[in-house]
PDB file of C-alpha atoms and ligand atoms in Angstrom:
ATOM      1  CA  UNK A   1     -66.240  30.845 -22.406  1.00  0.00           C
ATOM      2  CA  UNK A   2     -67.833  27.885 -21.216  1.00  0.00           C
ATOM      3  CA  UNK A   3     -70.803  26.675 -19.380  1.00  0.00           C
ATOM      4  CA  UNK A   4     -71.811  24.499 -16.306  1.00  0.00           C
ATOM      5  CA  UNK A   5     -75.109  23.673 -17.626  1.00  0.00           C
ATOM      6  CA  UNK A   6     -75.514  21.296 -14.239  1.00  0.00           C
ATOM      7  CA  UNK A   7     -74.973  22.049 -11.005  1.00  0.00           C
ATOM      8  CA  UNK A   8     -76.749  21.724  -8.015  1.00  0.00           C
ATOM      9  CA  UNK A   9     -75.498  25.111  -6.197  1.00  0.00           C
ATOM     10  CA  UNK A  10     -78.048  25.163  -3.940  1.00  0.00           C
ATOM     11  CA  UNK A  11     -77.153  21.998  -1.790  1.00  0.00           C
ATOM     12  CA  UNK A  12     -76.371  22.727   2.064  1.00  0.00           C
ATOM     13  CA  UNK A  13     -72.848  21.632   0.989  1.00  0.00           C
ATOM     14  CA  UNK A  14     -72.093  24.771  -0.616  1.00  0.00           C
ATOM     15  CA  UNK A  15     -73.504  26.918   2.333  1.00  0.00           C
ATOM     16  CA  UNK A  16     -70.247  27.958   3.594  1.00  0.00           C
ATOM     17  CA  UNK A  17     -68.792  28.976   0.737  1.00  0.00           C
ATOM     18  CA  UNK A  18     -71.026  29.406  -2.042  1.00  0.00           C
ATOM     19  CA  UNK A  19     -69.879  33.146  -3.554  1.00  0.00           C
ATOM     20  CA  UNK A  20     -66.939  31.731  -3.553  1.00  0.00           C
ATOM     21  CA  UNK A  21     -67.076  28.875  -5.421  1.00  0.00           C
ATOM     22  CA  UNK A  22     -69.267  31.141  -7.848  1.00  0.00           C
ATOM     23  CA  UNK A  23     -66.417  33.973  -8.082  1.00  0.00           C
ATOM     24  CA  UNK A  24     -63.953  30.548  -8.857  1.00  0.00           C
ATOM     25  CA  UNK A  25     -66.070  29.689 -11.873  1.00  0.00           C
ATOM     26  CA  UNK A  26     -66.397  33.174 -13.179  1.00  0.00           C
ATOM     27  CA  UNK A  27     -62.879  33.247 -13.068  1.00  0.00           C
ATOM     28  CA  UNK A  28     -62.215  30.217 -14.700  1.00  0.00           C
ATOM     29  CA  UNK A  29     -64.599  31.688 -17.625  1.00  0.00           C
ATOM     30  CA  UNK A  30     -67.530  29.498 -16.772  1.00  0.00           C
ATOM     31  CA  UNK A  31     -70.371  32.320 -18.066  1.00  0.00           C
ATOM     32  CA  UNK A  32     -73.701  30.230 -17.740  1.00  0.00           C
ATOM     33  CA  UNK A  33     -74.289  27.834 -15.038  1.00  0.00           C
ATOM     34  CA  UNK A  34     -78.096  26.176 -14.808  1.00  0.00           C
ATOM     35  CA  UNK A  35     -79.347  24.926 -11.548  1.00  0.00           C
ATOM     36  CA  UNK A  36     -82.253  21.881 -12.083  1.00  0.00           C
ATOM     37  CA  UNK A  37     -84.802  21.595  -9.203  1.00  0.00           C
ATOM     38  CA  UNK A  38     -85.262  18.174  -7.545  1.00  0.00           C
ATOM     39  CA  UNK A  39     -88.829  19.371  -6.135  1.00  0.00           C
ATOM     40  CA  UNK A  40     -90.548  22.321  -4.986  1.00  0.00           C
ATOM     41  CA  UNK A  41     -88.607  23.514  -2.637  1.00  0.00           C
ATOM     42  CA  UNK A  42     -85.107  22.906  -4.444  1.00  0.00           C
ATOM     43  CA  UNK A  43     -86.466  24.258  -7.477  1.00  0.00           C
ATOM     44  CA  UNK A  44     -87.464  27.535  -5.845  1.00  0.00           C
ATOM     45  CA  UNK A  45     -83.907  27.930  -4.068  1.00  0.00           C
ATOM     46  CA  UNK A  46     -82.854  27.380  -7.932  1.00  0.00           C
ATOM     47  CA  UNK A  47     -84.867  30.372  -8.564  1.00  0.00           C
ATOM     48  CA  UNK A  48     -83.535  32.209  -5.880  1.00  0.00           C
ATOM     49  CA  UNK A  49     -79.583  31.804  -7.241  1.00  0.00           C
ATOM     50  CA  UNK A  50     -80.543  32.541 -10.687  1.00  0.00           C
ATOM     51  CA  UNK A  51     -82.422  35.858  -9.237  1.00  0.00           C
ATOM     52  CA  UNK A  52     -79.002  36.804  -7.343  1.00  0.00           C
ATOM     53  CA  UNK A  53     -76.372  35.932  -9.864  1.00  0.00           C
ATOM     54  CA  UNK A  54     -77.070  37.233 -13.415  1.00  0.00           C
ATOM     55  CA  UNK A  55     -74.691  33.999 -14.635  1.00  0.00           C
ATOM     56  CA  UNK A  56     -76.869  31.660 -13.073  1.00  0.00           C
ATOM     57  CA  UNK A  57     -79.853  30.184 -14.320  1.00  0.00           C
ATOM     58  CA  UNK A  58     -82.885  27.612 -13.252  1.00  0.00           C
ATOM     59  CA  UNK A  59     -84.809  24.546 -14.153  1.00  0.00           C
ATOM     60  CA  UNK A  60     -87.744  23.502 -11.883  1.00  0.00           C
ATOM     61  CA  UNK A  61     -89.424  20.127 -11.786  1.00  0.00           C
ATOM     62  CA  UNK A  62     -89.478  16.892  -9.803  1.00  0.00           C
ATOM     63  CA  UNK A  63     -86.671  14.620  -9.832  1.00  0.00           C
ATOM     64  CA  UNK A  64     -87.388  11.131  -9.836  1.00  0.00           C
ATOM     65  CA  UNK A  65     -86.644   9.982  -6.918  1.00  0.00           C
ATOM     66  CA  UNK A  66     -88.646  12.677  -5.511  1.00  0.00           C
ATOM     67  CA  UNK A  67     -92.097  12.174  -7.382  1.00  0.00           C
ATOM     68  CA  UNK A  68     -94.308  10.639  -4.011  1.00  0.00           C
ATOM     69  CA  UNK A  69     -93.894  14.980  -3.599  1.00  0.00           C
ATOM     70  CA  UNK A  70     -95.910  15.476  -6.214  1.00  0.00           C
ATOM     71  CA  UNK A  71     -99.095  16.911  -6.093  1.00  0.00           C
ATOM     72  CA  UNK A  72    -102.274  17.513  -8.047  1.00  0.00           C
ATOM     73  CA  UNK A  73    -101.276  21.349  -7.571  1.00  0.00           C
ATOM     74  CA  UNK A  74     -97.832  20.577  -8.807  1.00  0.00           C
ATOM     75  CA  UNK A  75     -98.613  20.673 -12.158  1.00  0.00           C
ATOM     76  CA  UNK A  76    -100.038  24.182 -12.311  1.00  0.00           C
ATOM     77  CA  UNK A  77     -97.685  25.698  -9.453  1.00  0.00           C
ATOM     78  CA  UNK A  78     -95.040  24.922 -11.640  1.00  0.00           C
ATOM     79  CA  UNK A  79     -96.514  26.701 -14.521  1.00  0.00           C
ATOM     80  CA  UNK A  80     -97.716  29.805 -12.553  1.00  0.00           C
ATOM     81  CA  UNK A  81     -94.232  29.893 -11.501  1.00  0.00           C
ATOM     82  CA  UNK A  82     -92.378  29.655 -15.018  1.00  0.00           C
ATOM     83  CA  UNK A  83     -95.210  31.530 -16.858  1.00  0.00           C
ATOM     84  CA  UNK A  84     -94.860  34.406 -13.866  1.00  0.00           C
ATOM     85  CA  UNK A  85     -98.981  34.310 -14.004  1.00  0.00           C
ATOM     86  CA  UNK A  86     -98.306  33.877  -9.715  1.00  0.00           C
ATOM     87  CA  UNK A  87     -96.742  37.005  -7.391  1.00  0.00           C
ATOM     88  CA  UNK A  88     -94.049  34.183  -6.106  1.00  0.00           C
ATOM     89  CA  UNK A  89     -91.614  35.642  -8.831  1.00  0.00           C
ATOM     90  CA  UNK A  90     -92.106  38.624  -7.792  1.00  0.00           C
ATOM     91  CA  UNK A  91     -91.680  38.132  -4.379  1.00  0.00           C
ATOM     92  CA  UNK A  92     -88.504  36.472  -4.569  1.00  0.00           C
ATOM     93  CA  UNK A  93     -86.794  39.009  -7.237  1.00  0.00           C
ATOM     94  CA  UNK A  94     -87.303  41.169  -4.705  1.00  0.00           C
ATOM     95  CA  UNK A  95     -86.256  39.148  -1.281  1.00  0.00           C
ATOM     96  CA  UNK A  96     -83.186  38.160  -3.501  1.00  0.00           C
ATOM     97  CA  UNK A  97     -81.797  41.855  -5.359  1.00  0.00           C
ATOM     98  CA  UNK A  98     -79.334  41.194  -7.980  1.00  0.00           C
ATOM     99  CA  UNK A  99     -75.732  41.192  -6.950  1.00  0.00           C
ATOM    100  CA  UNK A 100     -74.821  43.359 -10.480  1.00  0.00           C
ATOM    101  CA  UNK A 101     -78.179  44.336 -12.075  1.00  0.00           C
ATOM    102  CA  UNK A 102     -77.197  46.062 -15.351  1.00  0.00           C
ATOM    103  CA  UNK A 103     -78.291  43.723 -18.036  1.00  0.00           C
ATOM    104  CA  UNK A 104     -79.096  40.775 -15.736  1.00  0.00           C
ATOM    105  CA  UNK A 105     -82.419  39.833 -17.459  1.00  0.00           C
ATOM    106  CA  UNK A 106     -85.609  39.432 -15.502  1.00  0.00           C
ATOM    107  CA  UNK A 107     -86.292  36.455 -13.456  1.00  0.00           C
ATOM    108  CA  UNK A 108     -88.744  34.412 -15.692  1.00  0.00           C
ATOM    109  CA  UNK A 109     -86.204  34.671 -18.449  1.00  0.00           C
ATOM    110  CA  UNK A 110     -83.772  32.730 -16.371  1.00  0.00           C
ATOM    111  CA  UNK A 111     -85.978  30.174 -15.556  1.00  0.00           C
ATOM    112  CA  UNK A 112     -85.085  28.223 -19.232  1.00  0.00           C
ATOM    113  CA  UNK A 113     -85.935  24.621 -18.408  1.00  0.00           C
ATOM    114  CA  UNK A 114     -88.016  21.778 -16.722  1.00  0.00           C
ATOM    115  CA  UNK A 115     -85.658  19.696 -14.819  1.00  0.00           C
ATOM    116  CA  UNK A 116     -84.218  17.492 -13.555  1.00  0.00           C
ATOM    117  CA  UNK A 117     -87.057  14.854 -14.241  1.00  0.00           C
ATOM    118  CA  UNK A 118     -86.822  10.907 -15.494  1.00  0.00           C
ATOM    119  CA  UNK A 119     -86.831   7.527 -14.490  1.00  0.00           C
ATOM    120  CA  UNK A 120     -84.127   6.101 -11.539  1.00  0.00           C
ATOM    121  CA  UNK A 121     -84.273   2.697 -11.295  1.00  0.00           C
ATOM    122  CA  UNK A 122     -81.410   2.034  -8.996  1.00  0.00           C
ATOM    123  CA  UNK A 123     -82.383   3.606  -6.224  1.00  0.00           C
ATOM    124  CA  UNK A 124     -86.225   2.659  -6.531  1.00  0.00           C
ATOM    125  CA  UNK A 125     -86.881  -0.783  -8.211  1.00  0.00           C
ATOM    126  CA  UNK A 126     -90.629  -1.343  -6.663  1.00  0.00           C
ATOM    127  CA  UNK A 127     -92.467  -1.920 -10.416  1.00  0.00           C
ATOM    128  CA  UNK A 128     -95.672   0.461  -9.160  1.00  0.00           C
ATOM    129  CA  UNK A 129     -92.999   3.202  -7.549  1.00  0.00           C
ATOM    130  CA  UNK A 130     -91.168   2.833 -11.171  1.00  0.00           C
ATOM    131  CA  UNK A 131     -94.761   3.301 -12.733  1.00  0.00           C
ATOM    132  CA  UNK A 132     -95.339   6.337 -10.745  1.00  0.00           C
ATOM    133  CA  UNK A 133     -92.421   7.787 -12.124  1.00  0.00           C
ATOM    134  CA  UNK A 134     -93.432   7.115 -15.894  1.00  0.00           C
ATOM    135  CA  UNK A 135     -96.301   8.685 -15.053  1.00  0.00           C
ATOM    136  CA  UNK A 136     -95.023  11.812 -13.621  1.00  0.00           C
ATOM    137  CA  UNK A 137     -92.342  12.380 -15.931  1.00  0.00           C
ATOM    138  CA  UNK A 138     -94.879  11.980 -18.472  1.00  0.00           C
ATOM    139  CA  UNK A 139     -96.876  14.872 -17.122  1.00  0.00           C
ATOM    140  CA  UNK A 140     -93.850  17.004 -16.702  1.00  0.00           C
ATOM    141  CA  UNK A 141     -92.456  16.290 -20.426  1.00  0.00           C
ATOM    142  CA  UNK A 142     -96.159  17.970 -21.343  1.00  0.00           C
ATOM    143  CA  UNK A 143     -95.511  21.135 -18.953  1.00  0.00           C
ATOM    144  CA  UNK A 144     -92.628  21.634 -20.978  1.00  0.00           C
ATOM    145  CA  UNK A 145     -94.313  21.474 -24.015  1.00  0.00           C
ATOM    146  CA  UNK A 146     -97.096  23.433 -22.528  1.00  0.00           C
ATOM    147  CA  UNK A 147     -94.342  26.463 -21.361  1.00  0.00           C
ATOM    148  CA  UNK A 148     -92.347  25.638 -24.517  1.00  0.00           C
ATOM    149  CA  UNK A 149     -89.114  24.921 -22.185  1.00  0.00           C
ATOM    150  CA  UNK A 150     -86.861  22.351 -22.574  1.00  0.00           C
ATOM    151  CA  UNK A 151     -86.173  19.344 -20.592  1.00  0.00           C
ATOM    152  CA  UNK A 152     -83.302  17.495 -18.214  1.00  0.00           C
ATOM    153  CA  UNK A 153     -83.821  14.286 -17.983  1.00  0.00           C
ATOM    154  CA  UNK A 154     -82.344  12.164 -15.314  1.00  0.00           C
ATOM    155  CA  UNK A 155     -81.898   8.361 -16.644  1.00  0.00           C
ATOM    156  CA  UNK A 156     -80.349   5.805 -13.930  1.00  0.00           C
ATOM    157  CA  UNK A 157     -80.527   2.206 -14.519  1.00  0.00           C
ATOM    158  CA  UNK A 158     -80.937  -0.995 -12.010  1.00  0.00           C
ATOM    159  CA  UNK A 159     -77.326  -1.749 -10.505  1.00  0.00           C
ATOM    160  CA  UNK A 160     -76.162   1.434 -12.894  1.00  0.00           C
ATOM    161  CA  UNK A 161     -75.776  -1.104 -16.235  1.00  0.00           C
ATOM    162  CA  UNK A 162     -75.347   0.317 -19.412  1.00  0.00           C
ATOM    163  CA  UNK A 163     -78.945  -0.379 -20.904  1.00  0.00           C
ATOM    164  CA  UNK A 164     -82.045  -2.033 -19.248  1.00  0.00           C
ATOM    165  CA  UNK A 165     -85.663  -1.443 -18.675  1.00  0.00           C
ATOM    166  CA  UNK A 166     -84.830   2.343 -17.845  1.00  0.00           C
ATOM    167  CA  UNK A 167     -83.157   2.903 -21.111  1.00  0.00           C
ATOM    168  CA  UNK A 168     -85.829   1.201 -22.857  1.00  0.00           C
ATOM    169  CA  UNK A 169     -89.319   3.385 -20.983  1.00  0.00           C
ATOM    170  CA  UNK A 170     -87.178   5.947 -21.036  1.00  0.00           C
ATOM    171  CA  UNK A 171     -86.717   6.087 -24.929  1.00  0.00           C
ATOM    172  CA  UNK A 172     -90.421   5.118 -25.651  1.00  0.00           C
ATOM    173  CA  UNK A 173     -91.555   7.755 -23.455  1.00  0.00           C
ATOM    174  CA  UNK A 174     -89.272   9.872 -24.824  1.00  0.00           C
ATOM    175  CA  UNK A 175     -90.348   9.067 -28.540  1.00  0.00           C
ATOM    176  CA  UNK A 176     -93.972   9.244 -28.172  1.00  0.00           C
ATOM    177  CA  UNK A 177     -93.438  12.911 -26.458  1.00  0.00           C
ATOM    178  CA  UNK A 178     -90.960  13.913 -29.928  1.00  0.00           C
ATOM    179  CA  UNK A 179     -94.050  12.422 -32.385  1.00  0.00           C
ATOM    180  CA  UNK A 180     -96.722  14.679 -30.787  1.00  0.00           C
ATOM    181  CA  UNK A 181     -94.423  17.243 -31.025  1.00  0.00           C
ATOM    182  CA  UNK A 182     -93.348  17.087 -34.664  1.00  0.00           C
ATOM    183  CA  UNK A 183     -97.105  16.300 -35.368  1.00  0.00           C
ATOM    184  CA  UNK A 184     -97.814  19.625 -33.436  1.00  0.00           C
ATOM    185  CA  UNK A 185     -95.235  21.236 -35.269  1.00  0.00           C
ATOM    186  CA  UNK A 186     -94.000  22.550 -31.821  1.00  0.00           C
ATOM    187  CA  UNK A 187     -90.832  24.623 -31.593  1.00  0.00           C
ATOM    188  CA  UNK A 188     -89.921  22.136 -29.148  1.00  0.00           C
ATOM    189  CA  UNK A 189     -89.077  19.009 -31.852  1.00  0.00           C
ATOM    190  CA  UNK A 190     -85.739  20.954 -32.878  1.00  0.00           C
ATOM    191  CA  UNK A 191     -84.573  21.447 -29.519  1.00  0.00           C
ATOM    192  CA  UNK A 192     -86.560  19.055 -27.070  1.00  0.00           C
ATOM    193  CA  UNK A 193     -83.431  18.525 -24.135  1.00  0.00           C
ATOM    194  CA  UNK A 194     -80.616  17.122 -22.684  1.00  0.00           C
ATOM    195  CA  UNK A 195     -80.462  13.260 -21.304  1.00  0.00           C
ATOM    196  CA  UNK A 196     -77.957  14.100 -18.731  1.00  0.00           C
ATOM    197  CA  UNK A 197     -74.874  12.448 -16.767  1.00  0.00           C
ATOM    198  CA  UNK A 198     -75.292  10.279 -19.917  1.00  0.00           C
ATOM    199  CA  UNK A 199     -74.901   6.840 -18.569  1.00  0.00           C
ATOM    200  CA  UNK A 200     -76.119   4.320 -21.185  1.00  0.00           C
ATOM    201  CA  UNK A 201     -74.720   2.446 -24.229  1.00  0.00           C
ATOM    202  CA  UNK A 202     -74.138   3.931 -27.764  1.00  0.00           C
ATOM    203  CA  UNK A 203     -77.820   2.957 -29.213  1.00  0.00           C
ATOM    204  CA  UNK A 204     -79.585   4.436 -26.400  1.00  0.00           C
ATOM    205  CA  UNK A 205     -77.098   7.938 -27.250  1.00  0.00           C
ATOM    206  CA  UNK A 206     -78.090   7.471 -30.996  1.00  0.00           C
ATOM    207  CA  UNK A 207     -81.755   7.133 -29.949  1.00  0.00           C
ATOM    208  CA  UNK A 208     -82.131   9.699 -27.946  1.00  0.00           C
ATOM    209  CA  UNK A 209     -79.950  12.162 -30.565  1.00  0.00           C
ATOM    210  CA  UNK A 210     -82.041  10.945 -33.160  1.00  0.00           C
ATOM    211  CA  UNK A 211     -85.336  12.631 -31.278  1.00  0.00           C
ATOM    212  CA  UNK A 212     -83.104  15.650 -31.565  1.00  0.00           C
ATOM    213  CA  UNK A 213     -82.088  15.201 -27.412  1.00  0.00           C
ATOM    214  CA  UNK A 214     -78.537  16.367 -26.387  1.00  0.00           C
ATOM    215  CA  UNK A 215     -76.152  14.514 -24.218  1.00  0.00           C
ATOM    216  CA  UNK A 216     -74.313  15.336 -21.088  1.00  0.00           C
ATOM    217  CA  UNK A 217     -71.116  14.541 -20.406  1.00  0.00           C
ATOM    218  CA  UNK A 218     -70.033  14.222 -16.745  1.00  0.00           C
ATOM    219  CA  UNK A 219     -66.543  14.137 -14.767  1.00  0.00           C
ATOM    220  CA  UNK A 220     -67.012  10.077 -14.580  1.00  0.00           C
ATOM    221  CA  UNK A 221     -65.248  10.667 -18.180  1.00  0.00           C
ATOM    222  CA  UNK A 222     -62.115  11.192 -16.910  1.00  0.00           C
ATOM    223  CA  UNK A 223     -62.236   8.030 -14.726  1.00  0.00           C
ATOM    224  CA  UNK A 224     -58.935   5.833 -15.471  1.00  0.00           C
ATOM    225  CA  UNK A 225     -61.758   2.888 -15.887  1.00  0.00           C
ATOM    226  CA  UNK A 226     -64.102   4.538 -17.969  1.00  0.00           C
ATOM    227  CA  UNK A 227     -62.507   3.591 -21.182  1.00  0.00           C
ATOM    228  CA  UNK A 228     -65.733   2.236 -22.409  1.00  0.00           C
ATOM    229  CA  UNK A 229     -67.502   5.104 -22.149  1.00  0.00           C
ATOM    230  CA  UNK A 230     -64.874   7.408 -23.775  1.00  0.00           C
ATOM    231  CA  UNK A 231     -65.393   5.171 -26.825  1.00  0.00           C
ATOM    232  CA  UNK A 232     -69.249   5.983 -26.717  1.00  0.00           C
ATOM    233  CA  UNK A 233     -68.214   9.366 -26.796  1.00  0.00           C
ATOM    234  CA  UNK A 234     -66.144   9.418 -28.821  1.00  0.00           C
ATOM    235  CA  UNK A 235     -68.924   8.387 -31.357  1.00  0.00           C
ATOM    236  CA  UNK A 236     -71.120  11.280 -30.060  1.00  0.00           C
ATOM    237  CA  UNK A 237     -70.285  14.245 -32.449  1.00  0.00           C
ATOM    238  CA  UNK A 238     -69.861  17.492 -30.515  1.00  0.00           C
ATOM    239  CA  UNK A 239     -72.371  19.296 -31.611  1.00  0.00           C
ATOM    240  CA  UNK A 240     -74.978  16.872 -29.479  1.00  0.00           C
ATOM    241  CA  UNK A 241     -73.054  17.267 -26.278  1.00  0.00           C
ATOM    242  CA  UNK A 242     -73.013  19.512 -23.157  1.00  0.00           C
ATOM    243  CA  UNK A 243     -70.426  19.510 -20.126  1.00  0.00           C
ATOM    244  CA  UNK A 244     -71.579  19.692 -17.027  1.00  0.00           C
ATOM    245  CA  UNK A 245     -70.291  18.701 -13.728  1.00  0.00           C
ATOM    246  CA  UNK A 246     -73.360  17.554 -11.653  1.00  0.00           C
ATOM    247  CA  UNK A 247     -71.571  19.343  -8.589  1.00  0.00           C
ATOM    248  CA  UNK A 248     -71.243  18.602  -5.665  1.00  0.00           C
ATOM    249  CA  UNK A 249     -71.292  15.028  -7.157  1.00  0.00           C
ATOM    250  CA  UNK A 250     -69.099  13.272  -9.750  1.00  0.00           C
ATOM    251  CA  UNK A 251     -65.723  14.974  -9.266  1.00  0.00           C
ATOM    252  CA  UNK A 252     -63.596  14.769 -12.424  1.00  0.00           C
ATOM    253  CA  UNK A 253     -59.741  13.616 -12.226  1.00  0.00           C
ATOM    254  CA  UNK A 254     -57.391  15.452 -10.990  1.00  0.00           C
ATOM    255  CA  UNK A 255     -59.945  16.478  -8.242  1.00  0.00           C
ATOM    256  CA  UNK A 256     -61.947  13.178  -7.783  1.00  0.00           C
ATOM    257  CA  UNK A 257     -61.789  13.113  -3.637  1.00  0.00           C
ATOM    258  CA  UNK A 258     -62.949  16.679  -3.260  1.00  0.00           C
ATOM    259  CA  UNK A 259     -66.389  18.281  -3.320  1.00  0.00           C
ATOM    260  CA  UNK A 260     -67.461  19.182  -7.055  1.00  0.00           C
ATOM    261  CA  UNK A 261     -67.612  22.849  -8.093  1.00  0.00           C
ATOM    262  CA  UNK A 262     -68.469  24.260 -11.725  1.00  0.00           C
ATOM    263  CA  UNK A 263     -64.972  25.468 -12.273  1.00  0.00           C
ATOM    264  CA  UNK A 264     -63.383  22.355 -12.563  1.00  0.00           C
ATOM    265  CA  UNK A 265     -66.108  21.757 -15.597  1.00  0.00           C
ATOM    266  CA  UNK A 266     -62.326  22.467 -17.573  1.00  0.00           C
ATOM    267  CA  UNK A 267     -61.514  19.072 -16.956  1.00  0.00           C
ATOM    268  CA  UNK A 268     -64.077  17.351 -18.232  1.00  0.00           C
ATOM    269  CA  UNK A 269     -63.443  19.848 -21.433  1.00  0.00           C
ATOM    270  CA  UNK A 270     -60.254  18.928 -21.597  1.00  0.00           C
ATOM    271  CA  UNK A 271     -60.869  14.887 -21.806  1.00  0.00           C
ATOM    272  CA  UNK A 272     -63.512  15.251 -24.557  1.00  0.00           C
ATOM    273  CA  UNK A 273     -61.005  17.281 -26.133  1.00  0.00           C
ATOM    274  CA  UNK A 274     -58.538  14.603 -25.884  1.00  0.00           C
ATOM    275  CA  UNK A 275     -61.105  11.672 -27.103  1.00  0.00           C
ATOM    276  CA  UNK A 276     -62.400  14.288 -29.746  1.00  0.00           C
ATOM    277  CA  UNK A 277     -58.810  14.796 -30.728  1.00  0.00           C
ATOM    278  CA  UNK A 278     -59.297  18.832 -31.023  1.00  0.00           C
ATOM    279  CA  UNK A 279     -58.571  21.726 -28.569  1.00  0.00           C
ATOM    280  CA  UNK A 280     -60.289  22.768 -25.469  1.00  0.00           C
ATOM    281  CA  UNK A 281     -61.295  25.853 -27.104  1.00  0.00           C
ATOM    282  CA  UNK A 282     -63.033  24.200 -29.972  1.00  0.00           C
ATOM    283  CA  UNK A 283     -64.775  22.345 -27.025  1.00  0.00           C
ATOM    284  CA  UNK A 284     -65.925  24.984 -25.349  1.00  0.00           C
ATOM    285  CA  UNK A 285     -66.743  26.852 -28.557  1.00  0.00           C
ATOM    286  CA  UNK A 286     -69.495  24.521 -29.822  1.00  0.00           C
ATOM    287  CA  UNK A 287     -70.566  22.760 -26.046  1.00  0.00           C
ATOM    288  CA  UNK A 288     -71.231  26.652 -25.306  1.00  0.00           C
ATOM    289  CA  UNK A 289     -73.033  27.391 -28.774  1.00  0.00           C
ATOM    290  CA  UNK A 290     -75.367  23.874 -27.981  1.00  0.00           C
ATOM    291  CA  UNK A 291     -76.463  25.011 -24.458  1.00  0.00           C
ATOM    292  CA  UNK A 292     -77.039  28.888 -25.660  1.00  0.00           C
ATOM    293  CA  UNK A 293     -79.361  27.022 -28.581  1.00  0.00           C
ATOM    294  CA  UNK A 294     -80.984  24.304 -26.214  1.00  0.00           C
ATOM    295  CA  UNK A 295     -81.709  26.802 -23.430  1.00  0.00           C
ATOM    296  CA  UNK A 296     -82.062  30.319 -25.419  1.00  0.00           C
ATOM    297  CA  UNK A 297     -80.080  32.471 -23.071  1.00  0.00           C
ATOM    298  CA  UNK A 298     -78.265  33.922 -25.530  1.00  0.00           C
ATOM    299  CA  UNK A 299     -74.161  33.267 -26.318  1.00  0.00           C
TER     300      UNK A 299
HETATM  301 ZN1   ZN B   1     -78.531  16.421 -10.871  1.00  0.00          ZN
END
């Protein structure tokens, strides 16, 4: 059993064929895919896949390349929507009727995260657009201690380098968030997220796993010039990473050329395996067990 815990299902690129590509993954044994939000309206199709597909699940929040969306509403629409105090869930549970409703749980349950939210410095490298996003991740990082959700954090550096000034805002952000936290004693500081299509150096990994932060591993792995990063990973003990495939992007080998799809999350399984120097099933035993404890949806 093993899980896609990032996908972006709801892209137009998966309009023609998107129960299919779902019925592939359940077949390959992928039981729990998650679906971040990139803003409002992304984060509410989220919703809607995760109402339709008891395998599916959502995170809503504001990507960061997507912040000059935000609102002073945002904040609280958000929460109404997560903490079902709003009649949107409602609405949509019902515009949406479960594919197989036997012990699909109800829609605010699948809602487990706020995501994906963070700091992108490639594509935006203006200093006040960059301070902007500080400041918004910074309000979403206290939703989710607010709603007691986890979060996915999106980290991207200047020219995609290993460590710079996003690594480093990123991590003191990050840090001042885990000390309130810990000094809260919130449930949170055990389990506070994942840093994502992990892209930085081995110090930034150890950083952000010593604030108790998971890390996502990406098809990029399997990349025939990514040796360097399979020997960061390589120094990332399993139980602090997830697999995801960040479909439709990042296409692991042997697909790389075709549109991503959660089924071919088996491949990236299969290359940590190999680093890791264990089986695919002990891979997918304890990536699975992480997400289930990280996002609370059960095994
Ligand atoms: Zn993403």
């Amino acid at each position: 059993m093993l899980t896609d815990t990032h996908c972006h299902l709801d892209f137009n690129k998966f309009d023609e064929d998107r129960e299919a590509v779902i019925q592939r993954a359940l077949d390959a044994g992928i039981h729990r895919m998650l679906i971040p939000g990139l803003d409002w309206e992304s984060s509410l199709a989220a919703v809607r896949l995760a109402g339709s597909q008891p395998e599916i699940f959502a995170a809503i929040g504001y990507h960061p390349t997507d912040v000059e969306k935000w609102e002073e509403a945002s904040y609280d629409n958000l929460k109404a929507l997560i903490m079902e105090s709003g009649s949107l869930l409602t609405e949509i549970q019902a515009e949406v009727s479960p594919k197989r409703l036997g012990d699909a749980p109800g829609l605010q349950k699948k809602i487990v995260a706020i995501g994906e939210i963070g700091l992108d410095y490639y594509w935006v490298t203006e200093p006040e657009k960059q301070a902007h996003q500080r400041n918004i991740l910074i309000r979403q990082l206290q939703l989710a201690s607010d709603v007691n959700k986890p979060v996915i954090i999106h980290m991207r550096e200047e020219n995609d380098a290993w460590f710079g000034q996003a690594s480093i805002d990123l991590l003191e952000i990050l840090s001042e968030w885990q000390s309130s936290l810990r000094s809260q004693k919130h449930p949170r500081a055990d389990a506070p997220g994942v840093l994502h299509s992990f892209n930085g150096n081995l110090e930034t990994a150890q950083k952000a796993m010593d604030l108790n932060f998971y890390i996502g591993i990406t098809g990029p792995v399997t990349y025939k010039n990514a040796e360097e990063k399979r020997q960061i990973i390589r120094q990332l003990p399993l139980e602090r990473l997830l697999i995801e495939t960040d479909s439709p992007f990042l296409t692991p080998v042997p697909m790389r050329g075709k549109r991503n799809e959660p089924a071919f999350v088996l491949y990236i399984a299969d290359k940590i395996a190999e680093i890791h120097m264990t089986t695919r099933e002990q891979v997918e035993k304890i990536t699975t067990a992480n997400a289930a404890r990280l996002f609370g949806w059960g095994g």
